[in-house]
Tab-separated table of C-alpha atoms and ligand atoms in Angstrom:
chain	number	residue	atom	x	y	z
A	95	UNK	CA	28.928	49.526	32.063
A	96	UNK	CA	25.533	50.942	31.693
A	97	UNK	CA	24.097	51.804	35.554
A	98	UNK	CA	20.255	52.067	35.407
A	99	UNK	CA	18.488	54.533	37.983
A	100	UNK	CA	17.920	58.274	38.961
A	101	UNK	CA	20.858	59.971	40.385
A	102	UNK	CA	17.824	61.061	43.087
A	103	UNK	CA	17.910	57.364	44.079
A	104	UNK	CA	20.420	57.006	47.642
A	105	UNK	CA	21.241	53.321	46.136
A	106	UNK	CA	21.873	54.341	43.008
A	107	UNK	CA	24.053	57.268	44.432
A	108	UNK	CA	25.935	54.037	45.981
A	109	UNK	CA	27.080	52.919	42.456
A	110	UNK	CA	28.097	56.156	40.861
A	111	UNK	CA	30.292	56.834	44.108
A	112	UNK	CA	32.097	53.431	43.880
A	113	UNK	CA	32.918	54.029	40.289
A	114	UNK	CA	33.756	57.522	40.974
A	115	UNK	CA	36.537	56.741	43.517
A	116	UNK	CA	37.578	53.917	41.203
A	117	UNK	CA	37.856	56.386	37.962
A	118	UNK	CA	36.107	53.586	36.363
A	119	UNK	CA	33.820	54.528	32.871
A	120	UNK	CA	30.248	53.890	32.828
A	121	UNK	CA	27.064	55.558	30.996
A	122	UNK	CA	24.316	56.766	33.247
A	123	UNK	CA	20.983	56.228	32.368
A	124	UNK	CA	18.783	58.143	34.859
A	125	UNK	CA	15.237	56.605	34.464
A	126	UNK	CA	13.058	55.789	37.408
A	127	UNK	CA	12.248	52.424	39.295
A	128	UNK	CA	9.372	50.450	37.298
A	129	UNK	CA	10.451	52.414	34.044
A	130	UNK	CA	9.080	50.840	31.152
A	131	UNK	CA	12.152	50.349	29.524
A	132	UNK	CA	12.331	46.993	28.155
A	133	UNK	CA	16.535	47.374	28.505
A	134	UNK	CA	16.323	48.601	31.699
A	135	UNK	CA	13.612	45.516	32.730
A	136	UNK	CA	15.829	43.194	31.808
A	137	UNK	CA	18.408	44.215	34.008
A	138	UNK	CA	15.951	45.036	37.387
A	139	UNK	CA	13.630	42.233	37.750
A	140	UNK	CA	11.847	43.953	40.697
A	141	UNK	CA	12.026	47.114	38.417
A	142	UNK	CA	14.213	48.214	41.370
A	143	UNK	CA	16.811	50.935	40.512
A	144	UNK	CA	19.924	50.501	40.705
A	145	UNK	CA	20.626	47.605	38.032
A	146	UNK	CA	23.671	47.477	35.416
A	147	UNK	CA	24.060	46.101	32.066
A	148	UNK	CA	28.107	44.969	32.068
A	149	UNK	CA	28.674	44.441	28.070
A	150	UNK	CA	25.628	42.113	28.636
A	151	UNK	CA	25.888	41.058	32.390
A	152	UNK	CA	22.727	42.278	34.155
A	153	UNK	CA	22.923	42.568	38.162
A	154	UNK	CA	20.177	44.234	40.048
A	155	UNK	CA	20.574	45.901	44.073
A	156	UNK	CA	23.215	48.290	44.986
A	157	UNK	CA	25.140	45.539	47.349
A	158	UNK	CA	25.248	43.078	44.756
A	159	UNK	CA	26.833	45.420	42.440
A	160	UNK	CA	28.835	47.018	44.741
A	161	UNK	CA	30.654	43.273	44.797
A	162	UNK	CA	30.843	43.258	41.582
A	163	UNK	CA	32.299	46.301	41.050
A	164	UNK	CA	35.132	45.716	43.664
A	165	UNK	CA	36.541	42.407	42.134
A	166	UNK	CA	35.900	44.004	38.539
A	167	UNK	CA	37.860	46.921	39.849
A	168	UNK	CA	39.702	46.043	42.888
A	169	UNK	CA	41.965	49.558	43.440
A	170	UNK	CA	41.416	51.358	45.266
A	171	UNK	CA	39.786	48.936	47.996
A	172	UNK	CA	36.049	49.610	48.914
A	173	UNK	CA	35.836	46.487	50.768
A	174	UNK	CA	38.168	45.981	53.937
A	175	UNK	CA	40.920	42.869	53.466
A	176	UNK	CA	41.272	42.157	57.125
A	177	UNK	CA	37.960	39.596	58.411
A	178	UNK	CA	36.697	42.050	61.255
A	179	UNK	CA	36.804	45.246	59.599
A	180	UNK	CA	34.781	43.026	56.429
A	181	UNK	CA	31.952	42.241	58.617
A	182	UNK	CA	31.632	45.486	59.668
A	183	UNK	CA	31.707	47.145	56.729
A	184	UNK	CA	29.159	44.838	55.728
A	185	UNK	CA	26.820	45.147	58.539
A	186	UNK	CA	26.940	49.240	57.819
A	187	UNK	CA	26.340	48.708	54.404
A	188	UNK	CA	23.069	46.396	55.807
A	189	UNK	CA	22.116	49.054	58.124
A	190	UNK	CA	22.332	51.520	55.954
A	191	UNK	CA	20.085	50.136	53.207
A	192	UNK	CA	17.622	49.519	55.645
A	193	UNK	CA	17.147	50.687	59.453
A	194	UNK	CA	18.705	53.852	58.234
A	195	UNK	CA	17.399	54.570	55.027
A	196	UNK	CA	13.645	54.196	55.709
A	197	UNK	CA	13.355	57.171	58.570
A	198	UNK	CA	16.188	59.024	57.061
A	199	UNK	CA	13.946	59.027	53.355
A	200	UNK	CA	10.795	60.149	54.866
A	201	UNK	CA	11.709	64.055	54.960
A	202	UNK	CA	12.950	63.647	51.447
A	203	UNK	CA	10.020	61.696	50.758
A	204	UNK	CA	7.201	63.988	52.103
A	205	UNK	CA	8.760	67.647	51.399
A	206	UNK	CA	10.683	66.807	47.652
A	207	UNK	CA	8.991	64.089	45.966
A	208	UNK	CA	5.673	63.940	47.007
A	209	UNK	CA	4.683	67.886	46.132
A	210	UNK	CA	7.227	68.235	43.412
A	211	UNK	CA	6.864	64.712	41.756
A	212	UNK	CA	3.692	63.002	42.649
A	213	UNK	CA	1.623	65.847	43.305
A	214	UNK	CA	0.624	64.701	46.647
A	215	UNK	CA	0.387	66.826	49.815
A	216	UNK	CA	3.486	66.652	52.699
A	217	UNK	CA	2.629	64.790	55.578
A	218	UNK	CA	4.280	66.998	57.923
A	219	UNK	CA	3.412	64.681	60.783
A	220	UNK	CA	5.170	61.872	59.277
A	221	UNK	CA	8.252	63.674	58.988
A	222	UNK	CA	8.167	65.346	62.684
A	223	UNK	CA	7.992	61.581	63.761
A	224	UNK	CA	11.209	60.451	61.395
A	225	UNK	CA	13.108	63.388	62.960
A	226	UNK	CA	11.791	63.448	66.521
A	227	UNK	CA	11.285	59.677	67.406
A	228	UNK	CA	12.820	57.188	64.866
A	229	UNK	CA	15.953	58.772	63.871
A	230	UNK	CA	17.243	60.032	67.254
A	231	UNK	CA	18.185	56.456	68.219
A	232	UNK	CA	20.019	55.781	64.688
A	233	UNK	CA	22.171	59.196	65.347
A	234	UNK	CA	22.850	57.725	68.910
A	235	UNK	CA	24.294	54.829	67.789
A	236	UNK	CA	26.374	56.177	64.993
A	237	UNK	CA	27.512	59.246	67.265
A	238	UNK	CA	29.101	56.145	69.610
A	239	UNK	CA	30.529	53.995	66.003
A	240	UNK	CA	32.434	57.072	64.772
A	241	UNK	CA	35.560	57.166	66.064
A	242	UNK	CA	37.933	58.643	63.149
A	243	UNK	CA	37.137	59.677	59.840
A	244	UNK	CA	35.976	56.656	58.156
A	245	UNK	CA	33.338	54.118	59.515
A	246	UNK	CA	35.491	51.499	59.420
A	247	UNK	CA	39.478	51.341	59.595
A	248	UNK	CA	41.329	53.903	58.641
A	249	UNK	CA	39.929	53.703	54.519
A	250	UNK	CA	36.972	54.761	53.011
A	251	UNK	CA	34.645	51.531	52.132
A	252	UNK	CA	31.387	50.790	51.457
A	253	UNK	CA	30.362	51.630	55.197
A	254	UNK	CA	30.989	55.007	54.229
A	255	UNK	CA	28.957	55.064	51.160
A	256	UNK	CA	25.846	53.317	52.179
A	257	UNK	CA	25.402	55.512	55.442
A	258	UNK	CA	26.046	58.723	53.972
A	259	UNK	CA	24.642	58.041	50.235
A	260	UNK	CA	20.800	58.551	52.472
A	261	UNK	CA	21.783	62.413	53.638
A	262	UNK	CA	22.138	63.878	50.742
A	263	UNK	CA	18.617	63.274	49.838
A	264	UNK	CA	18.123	64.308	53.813
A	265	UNK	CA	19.599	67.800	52.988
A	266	UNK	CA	17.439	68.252	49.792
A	267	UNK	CA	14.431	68.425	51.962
A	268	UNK	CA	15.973	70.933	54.739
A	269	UNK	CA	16.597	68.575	57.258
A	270	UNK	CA	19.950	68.631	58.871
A	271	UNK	CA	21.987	66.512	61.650
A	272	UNK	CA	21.889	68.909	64.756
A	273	UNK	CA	25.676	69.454	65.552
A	274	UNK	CA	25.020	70.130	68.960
A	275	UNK	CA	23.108	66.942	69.466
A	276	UNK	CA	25.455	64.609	67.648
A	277	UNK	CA	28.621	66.574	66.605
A	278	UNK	CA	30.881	63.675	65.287
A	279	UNK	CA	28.230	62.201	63.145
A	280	UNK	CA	27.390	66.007	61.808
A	281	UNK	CA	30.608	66.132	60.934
A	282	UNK	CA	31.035	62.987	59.430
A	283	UNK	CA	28.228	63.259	57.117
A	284	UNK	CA	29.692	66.690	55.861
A	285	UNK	CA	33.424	65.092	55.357
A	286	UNK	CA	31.967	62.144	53.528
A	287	UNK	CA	29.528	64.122	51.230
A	288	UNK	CA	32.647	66.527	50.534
A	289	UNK	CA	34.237	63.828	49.298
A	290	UNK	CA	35.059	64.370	45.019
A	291	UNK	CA	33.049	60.705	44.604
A	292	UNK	CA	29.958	62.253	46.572
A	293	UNK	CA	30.394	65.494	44.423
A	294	UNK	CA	30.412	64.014	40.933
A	295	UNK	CA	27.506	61.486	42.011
A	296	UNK	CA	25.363	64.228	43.824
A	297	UNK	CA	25.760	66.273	40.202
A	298	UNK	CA	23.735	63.005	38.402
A	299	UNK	CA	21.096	63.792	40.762
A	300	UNK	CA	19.403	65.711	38.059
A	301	UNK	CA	18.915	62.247	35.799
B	635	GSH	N1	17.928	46.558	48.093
B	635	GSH	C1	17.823	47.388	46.907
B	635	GSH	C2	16.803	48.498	47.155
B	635	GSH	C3	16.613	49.361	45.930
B	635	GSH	C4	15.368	50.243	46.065
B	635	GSH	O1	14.471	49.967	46.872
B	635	GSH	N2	15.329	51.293	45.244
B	635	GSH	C5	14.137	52.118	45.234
B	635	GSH	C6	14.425	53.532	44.730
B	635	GSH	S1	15.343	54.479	45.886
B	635	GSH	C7	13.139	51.468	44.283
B	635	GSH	O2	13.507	51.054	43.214
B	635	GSH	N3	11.876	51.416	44.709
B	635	GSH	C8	10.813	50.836	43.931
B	635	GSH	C9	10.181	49.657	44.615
B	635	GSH	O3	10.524	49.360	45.779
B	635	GSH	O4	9.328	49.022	44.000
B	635	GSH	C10	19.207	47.961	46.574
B	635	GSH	O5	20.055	48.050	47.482
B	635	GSH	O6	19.449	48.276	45.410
């Protein structure tokens, strides 16, 4: 399997963690969204990283693989088996991709890519607003959804993934959880991210 898309990328990250705890094989090829890569094209037709070429079979978005993945590779389990722990993996893999990720990118965003990679300015403003008004809320409501060490159950699933996958890229830009504020979630986020899966992927971050 072939998985398009920066190791920088927190939906990317989602892919090489799922075939990380899976031990399944795969070649990375690190390029960025809209690459002009006619392989890579063909794969993303929003130009979207992640995508996958599977010995031909092209799939595009991180949740749609991430299904994919699991029934190509069903051990260990990513997604839950019983019906109520399912939907709410599902809905944190949902709110991860999207209420979470867009305040949690903007530090990342503003202090990382925009002065290293776009040559563009930080918008310090923008970020004191993802930190002071827009994420506070998110924290609350994960601070009250942790109650052991995974998400969801007592296993490690895609919950897990898609809600930590967007802190790493929060740490590269100095921004941290405050442990006082929200100790399980702090703490969560640091178990997760310690995990070998989030080790190996965070390494590709360089691609
Ligand atoms: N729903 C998609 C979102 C993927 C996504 O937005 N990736 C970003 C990079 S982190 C991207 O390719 N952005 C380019 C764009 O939106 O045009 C998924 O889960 O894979």
């Amino acid at each position: 399997m072939i998985v398009y898309g920066t190791g920088y990328s927190p939906y990317v990250r989602k892919i090489l963690v799922a075939l990380a705890e899976k031990g399944a094989s795969y070649e990375h090829v690190p390029c960025m969204f809209h690459a002009p890569d006619a392989a890579f094209q063909a794969a993303s037709p929003l130009g979207k990283i992640p995508a996958i070429d599977d010995e031909g079979f092209k799939l595009a978005d991180s949740s749609a693989i991430l299904w994919y993945i699991e029934r190509k590779h069903p051990a260990p389990a990513l997604m839950p088996a019983d019906a109520k722990a399912l939907g709410r993996a599902v809905w944190f893999d949902k709110f991860g991709d999207t209420e979470l990720f867009k305040p949690l990118v903007v530090a990342f965003v503003e202090r990382v890519l925009k002065p290293n990679m776009m040559g563009k300015p930080t918008d310090e403003a923008a970020v004191a607003k993802s930190l002071d008004t827009d994420l506070p809320p998110l924290f609350d409501y994960l601070e009250g959804a942790i109650a052991g060490e995974f998400l969801v159950g007592d296993a490690f699933s895609i919950a897990d993934i898609a809600v930590a996958t967007g802190f790493y890229n929060f740490h590269l830009a100095e921004a941290k959880v405050d442990a006082a504020r929200w100790p399980k979630l702090a703490a969560y986020v640091d178990r997760i991210l310690g995990r070998p899966s989030f080790v190996t992927a965070m390494a590709a971050r360089k691609g």
